[in-house]
Coordinates of C-alpha atoms in Angstrom, one line a residue:
X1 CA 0.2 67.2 14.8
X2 CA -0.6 65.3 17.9
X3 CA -3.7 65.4 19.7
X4 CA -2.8 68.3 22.9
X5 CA -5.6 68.6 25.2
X6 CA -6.1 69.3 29.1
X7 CA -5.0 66.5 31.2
X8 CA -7.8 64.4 32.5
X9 CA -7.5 62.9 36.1
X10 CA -9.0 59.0 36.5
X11 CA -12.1 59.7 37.2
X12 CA -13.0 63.0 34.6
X13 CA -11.9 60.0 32.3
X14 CA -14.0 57.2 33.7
X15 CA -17.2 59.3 33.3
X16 CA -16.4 60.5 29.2
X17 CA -19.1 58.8 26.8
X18 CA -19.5 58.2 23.7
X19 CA -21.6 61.2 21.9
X20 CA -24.9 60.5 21.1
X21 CA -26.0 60.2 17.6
X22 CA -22.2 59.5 16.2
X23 CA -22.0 56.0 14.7
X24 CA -18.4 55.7 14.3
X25 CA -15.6 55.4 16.9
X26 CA -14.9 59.2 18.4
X27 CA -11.6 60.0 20.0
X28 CA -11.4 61.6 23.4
X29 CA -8.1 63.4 24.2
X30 CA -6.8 63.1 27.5
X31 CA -4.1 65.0 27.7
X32 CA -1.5 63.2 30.1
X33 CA 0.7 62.7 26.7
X34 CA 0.5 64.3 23.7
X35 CA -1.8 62.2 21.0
X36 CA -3.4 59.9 23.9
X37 CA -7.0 59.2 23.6
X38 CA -9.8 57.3 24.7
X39 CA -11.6 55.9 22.0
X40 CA -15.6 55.2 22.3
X41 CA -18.0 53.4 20.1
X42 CA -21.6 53.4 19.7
X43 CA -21.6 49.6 20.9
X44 CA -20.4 51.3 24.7
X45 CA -16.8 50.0 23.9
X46 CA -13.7 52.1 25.0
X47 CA -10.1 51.4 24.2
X48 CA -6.4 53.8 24.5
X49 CA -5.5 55.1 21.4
X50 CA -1.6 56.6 20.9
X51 CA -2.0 58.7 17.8
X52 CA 1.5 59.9 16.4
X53 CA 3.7 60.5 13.3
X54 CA 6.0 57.7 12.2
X55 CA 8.4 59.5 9.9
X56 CA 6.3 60.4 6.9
X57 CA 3.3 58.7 8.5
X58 CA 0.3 58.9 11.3
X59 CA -0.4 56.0 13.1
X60 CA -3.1 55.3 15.7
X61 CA -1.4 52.9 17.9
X62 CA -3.8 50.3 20.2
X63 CA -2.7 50.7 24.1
X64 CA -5.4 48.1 25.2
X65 CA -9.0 48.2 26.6
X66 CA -10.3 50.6 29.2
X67 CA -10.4 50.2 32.2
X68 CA -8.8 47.1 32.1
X69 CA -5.7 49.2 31.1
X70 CA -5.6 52.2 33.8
X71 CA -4.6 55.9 32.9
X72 CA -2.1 55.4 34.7
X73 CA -0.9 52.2 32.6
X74 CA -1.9 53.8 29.5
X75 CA 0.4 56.9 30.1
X76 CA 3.1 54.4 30.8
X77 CA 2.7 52.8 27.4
X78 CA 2.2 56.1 25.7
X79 CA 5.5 57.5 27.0
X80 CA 7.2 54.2 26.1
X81 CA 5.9 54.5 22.7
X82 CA 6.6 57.8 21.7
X83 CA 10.2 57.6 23.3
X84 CA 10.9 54.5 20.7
X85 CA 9.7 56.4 18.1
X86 CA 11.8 59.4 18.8
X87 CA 15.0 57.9 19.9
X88 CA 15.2 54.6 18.6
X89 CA 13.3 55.5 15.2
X90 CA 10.9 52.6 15.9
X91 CA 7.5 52.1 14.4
X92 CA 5.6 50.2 17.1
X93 CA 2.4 49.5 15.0
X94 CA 4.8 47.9 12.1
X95 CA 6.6 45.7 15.3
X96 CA 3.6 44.8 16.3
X97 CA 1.8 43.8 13.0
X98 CA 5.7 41.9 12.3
X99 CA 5.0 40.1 15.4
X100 CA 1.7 38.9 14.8
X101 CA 2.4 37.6 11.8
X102 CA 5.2 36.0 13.3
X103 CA 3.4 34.5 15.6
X104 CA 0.9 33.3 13.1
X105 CA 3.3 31.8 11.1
X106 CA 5.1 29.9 14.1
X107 CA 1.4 28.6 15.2
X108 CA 1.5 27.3 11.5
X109 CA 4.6 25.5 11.8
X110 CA 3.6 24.0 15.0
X111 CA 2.4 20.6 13.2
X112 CA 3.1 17.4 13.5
X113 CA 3.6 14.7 10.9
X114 CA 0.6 12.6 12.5
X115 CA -1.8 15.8 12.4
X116 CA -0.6 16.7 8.9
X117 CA -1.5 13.1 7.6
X118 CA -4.9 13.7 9.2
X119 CA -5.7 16.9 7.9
X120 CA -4.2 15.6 4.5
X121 CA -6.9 12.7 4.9
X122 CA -9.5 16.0 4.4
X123 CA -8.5 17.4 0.7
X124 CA -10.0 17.1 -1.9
X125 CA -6.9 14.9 -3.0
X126 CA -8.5 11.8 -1.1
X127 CA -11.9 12.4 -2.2
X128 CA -10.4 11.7 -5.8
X129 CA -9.6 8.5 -5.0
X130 CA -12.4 6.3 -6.5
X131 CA -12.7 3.5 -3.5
X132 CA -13.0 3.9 0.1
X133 CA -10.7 1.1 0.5
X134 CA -7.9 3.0 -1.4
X135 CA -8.5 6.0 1.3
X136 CA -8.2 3.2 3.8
X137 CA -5.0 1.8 2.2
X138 CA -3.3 5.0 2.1
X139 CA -3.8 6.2 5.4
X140 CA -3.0 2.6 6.8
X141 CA 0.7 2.8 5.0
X142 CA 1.6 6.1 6.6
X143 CA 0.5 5.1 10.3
X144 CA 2.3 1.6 9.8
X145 CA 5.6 3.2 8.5
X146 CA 5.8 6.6 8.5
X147 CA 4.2 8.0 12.1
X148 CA 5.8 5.3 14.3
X149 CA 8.8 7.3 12.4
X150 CA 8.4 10.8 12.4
X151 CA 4.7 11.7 13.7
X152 CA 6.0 13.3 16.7
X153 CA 8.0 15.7 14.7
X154 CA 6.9 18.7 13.4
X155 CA 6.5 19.3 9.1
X156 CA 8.8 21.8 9.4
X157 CA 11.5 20.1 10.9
X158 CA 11.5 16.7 8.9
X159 CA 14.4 16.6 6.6
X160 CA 16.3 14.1 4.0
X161 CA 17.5 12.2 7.5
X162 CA 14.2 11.6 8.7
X163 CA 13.0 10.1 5.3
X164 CA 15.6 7.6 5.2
X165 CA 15.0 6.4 8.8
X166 CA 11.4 5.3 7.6
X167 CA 12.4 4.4 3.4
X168 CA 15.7 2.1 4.9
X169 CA 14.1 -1.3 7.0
X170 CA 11.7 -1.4 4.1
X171 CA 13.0 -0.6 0.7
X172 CA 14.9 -3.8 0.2
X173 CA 12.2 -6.3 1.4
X174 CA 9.3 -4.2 0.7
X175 CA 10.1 -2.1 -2.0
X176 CA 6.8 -1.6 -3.9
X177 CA 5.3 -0.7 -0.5
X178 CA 8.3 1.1 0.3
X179 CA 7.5 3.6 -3.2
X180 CA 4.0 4.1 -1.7
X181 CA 5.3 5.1 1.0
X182 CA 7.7 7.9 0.0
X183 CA 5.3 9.0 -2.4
X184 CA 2.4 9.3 0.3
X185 CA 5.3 11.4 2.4
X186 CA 5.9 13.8 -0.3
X187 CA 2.0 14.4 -0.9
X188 CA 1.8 15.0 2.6
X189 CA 4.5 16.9 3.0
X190 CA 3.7 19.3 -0.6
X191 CA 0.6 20.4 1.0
X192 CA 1.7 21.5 4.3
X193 CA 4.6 23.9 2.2
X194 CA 1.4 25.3 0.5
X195 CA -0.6 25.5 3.7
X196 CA 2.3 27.6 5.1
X197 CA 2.9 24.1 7.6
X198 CA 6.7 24.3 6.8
X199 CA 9.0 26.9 6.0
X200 CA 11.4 25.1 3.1
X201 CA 9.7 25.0 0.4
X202 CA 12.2 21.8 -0.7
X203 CA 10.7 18.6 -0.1
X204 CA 13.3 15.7 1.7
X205 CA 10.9 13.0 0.5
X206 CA 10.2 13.7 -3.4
X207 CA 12.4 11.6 -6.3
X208 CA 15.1 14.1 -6.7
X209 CA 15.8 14.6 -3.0
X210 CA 16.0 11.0 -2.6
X211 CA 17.6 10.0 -6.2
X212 CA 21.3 9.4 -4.9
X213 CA 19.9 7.5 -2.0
X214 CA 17.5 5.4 -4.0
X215 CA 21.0 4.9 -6.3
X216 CA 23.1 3.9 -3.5
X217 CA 20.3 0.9 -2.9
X218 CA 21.5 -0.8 -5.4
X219 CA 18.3 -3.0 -7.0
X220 CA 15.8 -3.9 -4.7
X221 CA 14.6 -7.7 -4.4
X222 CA 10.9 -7.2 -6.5
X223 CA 8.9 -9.9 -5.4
X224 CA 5.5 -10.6 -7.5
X225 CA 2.4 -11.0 -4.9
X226 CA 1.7 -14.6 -3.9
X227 CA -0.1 -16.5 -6.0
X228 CA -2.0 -19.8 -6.0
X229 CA 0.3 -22.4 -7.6
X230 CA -1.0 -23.4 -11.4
X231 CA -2.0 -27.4 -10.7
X232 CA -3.6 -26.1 -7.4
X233 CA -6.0 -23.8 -9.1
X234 CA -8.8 -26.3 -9.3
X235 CA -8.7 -27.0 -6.1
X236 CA -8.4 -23.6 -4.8
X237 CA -11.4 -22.8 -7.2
X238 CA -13.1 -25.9 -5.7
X239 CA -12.9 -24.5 -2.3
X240 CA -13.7 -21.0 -2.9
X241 CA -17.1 -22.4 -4.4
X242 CA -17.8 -23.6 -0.9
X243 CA -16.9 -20.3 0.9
X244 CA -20.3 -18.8 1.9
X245 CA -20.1 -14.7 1.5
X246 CA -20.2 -12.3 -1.9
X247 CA -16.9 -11.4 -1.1
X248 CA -16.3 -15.4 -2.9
X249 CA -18.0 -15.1 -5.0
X250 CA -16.5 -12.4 -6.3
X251 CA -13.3 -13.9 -6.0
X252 CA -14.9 -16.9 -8.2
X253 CA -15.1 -13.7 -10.7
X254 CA -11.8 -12.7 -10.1
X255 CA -10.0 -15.4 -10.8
X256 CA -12.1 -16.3 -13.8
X257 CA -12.0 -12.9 -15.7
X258 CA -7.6 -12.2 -14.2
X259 CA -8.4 -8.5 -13.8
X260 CA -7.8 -6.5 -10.7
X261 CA -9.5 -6.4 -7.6
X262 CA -10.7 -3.1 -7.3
X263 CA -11.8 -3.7 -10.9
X264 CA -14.2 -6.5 -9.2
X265 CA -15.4 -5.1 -6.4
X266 CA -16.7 -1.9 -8.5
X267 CA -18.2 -4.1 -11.1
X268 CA -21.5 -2.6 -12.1
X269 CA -24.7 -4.8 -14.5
X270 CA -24.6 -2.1 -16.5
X271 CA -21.1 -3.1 -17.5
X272 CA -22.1 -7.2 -18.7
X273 CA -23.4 -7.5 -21.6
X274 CA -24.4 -11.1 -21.6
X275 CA -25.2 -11.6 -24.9
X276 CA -22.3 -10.4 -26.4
X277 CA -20.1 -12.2 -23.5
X278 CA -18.6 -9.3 -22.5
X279 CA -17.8 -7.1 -19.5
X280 CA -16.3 -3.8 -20.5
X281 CA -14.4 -1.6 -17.7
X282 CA -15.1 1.7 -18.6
X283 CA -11.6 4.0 -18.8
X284 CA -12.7 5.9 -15.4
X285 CA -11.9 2.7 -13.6
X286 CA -8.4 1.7 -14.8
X287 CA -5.2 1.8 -13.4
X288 CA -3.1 4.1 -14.4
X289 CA -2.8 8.5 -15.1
X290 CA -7.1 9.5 -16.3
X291 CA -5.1 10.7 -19.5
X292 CA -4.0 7.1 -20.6
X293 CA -6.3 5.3 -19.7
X294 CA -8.7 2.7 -21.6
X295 CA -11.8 0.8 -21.8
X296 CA -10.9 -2.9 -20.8
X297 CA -13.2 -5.5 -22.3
X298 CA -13.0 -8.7 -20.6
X299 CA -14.5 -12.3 -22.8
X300 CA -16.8 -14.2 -20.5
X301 CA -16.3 -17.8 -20.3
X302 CA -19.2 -20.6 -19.7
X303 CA -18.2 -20.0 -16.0
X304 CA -17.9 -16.3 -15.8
X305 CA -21.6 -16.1 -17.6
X306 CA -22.9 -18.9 -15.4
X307 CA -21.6 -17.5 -12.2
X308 CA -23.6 -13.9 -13.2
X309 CA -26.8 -15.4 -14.1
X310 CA -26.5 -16.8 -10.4
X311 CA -26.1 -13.5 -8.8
X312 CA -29.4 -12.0 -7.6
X313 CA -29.8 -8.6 -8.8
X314 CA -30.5 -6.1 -5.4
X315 CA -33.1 -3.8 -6.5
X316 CA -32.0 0.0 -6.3
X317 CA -28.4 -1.7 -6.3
X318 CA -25.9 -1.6 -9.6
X319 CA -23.0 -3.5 -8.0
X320 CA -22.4 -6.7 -9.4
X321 CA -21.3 -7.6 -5.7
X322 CA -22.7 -6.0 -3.1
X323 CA -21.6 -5.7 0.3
X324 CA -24.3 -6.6 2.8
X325 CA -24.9 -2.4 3.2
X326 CA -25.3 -2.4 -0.2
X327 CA -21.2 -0.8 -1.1
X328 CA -18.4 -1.5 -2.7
X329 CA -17.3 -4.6 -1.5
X330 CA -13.5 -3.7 0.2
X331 CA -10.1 -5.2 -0.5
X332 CA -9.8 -6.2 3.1
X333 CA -13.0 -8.2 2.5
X334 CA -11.8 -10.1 -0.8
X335 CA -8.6 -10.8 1.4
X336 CA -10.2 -11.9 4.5
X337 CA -11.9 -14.8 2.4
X338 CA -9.2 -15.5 0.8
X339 CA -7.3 -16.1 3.4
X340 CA -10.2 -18.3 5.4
X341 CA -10.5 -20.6 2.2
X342 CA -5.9 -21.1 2.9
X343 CA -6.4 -21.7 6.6
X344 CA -10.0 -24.4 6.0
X345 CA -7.6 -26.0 3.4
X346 CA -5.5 -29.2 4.8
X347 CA -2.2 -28.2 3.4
X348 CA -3.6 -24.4 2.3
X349 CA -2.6 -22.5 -0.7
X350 CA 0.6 -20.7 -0.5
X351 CA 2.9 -19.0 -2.9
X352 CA 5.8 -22.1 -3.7
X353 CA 8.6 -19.0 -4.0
X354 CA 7.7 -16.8 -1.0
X355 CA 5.7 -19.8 1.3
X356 CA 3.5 -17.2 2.0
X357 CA -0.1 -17.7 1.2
X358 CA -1.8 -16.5 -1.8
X359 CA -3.7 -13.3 -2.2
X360 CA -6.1 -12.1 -4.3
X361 CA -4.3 -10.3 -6.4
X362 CA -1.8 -13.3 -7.0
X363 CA -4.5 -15.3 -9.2
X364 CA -3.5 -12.4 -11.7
X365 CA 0.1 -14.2 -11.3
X366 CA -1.7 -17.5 -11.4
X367 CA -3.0 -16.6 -14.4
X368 CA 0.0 -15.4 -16.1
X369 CA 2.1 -18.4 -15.4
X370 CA -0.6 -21.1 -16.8
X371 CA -0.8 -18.8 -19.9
X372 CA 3.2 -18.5 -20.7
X373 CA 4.0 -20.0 -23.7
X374 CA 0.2 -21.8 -24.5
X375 CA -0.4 -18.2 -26.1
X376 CA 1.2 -14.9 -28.0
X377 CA 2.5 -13.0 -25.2
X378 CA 0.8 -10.1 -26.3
X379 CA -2.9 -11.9 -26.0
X380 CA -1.8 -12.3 -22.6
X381 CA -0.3 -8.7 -21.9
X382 CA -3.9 -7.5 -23.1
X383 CA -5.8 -9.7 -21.3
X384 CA -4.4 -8.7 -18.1
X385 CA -4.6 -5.2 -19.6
X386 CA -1.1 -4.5 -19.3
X387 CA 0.5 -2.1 -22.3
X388 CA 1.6 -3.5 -25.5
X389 CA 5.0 -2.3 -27.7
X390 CA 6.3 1.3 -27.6
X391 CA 4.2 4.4 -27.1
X392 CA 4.0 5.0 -31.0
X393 CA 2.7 1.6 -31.3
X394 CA -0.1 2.0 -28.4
X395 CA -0.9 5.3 -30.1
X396 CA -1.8 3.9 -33.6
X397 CA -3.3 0.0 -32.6
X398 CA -5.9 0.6 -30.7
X399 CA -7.9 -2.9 -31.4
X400 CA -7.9 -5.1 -27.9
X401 CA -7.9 -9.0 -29.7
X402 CA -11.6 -9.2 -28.2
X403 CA -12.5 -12.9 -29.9
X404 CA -8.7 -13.8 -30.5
X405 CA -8.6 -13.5 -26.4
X406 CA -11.9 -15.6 -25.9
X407 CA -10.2 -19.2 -26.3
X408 CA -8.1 -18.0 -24.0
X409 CA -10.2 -17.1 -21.1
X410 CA -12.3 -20.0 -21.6
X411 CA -9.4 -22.5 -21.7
X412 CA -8.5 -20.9 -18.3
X413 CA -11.6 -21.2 -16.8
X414 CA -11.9 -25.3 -18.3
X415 CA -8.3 -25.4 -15.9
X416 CA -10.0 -23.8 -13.1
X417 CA -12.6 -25.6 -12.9
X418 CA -10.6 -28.9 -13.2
X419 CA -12.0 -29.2 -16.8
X420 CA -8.5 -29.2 -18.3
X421 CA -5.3 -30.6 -18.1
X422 CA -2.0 -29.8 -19.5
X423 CA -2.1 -32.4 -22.0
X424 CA -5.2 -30.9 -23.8
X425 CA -4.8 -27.4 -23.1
X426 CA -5.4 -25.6 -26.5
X427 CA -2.6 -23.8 -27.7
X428 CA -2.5 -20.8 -29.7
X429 CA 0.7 -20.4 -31.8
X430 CA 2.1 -17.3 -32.2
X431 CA 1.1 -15.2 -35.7
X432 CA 4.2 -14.7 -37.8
X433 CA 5.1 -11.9 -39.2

């Protein structure tokens, strides 16, 4: 049953206290309506309390702080409160707990596209990312194409519409960056559905929400990344080794070793082995998903082994190139030389097909090309560390052509360094079967 007391007046109730000695809260009943109290603590706070029955139940209802909240005001509310209960069958605790969380979860989906990518930036996701540059990279995608886009909307609000809007100017001419990009959209967009950031728990930006679209595209134009024409290589190599700066030095090692740049610029001593020629990548530094990935040995030419025993070892340092804070050397870096050795050069070094110039990861390319049909395609594939035949095949050959792919790499080198022509390029025939 309610609380029934004596009514208090304003100022009988201004002077009630907690009692002393009681640690917990203590209810004084005031009387004005049935279940109204003042509650005390020990801490000197005081607060209205409505205590009534809600069907089966007995709630203690909050009617605000005293005496910010009057008697007079707290009668009002009591009065207002019971009457829902009775006439309306209300519970105003549950309303008010519905509300809250209503609230909450409307402050949750108040978040925009730009503040989820930021937040995004802070998982743990990023900080699985191996290089600081591909942190950097990832971020720079999503404020280049996606925020100008839809950074002023909020997560919950972004729909299949608004993914095609930032996909469509770039999938044809840009298509590999274009993938990056919707893929970087749905990561964003996955964790703010499990941070509670957006309401439908379908994602407009993943593969099947996007797979008639995609269709509809028709094949995009896939372009290969610029790449220093094959009887310019000496040359370019030529000029690189008059670039000042490890960042060309390293692409001296690049170019000489065709493996990828991030490959490079986390090259560690402990990797070379120079009396065995060898540099092996350990798995945990390979493209590709951690399950399938490999150990990449790489044969060091004359060149490659030259160009190490010239690099002076930093003490307290393991990088094979050091930046001059003693890091990881970044792509932008690398690409910043490259580009400075194209605009020194009198008629620079630019892809023939595109006419743009040559980057970094084009010498791979370069590579390729000069190799095509001087040697078994598969020498080649494995050099670059691409994947050989079917899965089965991968499965059971698990040999890497170590010495069969040292003529190889030293022929290159011989044709980087101007060494070489194509007259007296050594070819290996393919083995029959």
């Amino acid at each position: 049953m309610p609380i029934i007391a004596k009514p208090l007046a304003a100022l009988e109730v201004s002077r009630l206290s907690h009692p002393e000695g009681k640690q917990s809260k203590h209810l004084h009943p005031v009387g004005t309506v049935p279940g109204l109290c003042l509650q005390t603590t020990a801490s000197g706070g005081r607060s209205w309390i409505l205590r009534a029955k809600v069907g089966s139940k007995r709630r203690d209802m909050g009617l605000g702080s005293y005496p910010a909240v009057t008697l007079a005001d707290a009668h009002k509310k009591a009065r207002a409160a019971i009457d829902a209960i009775r006439t309306e069958g209300r519970d105003p605790v549950a309303e008010k707990r519905e509300a809250r969380a209503a609230l909450i979860a409307k402050q949750m989906r108040d978040l925009t596209f730009a503040q989820a990518v930021e937040k995004y930036m802070g998982t743990g996701r990023m900080a699985k990312l191996r290089h600081d540059w591909q942190r950097a990279e990832w971020r720079t995608t999503l404020e280049t194409y996606a925020v100008p886009v839809i950074g002023k909307m909020l997560v919950d609000e972004i729909g299949l519409p608004d993914i095609k809007r930032v996909l469509e100017p770039i999938w044809q001419d840009k298509n590999a960056t274009a993938v990056k990009v919707r893929g970087r959209i749905e990561s964003v967009l996955a964790w703010a559905i499990d941070a509670g950031h957006r309401q439908d728990a379908a994602n407009p930006a993943s593969k099947g929400a996007l797979k008639q679209w995609i269709d509809d595209q028709g094949g995009a134009t896939v372009t290969s990344r610029p790449h220093v024409a094959v009887d310019r290589m000496a040359a370019w190599f030529d000029a690189v080794g008059k670039q000042d700066g490890m960042a060309a030095v390293a692409l001296r090692f690049l170019a000489l070793t065709a493996v990828r740049v991030d490959n490079v610029a986390g090259a560690r001593w402990g990797e070379i082995d120079c009396d065995a020629r060898v540099w092996t990548i350990p798995a945990a530094r390979m493209k590709g998903r951690a399950k399938d990935r490999r150990e990449h040995r790489i044969p060091l030419s004359d060149e490659a082994l030259a160009l190490i025993d010239g690099l002076e070892r930093r003490e307290g340092v393991d990088l094979l190139f050091p930046s001059p804070r003693d890091k990881e050397l970044t792509n932008a870096a690398i690409g910043k030389a490259m580009r400075t050795i194209h605009e020194k050069d009198e008629t620079g070094f630019v892809d023939r097909d595109s006419g743009s110039p040559a980057v970094p990861h084009g010498l791979r390319a370069s590579f390729k090309t000069w190799a095509k049909g001087k040697f078994p395609r598969d020498l080649v594939e494995t050099a670059l560390a691409h994947k050989v035949g079917s899965k089965t095949e991968q499965a059971y050959d698990r040999g890497d052509a170590l010495d069969e792919r040292r003529p190889i790499m030293q022929a290159w080198s011989d044709w980087c360094m101007g060494r070489a022509t194509a007259d007296n390029v050594l070819v290996i025939a393919p083995i029959k079967a």
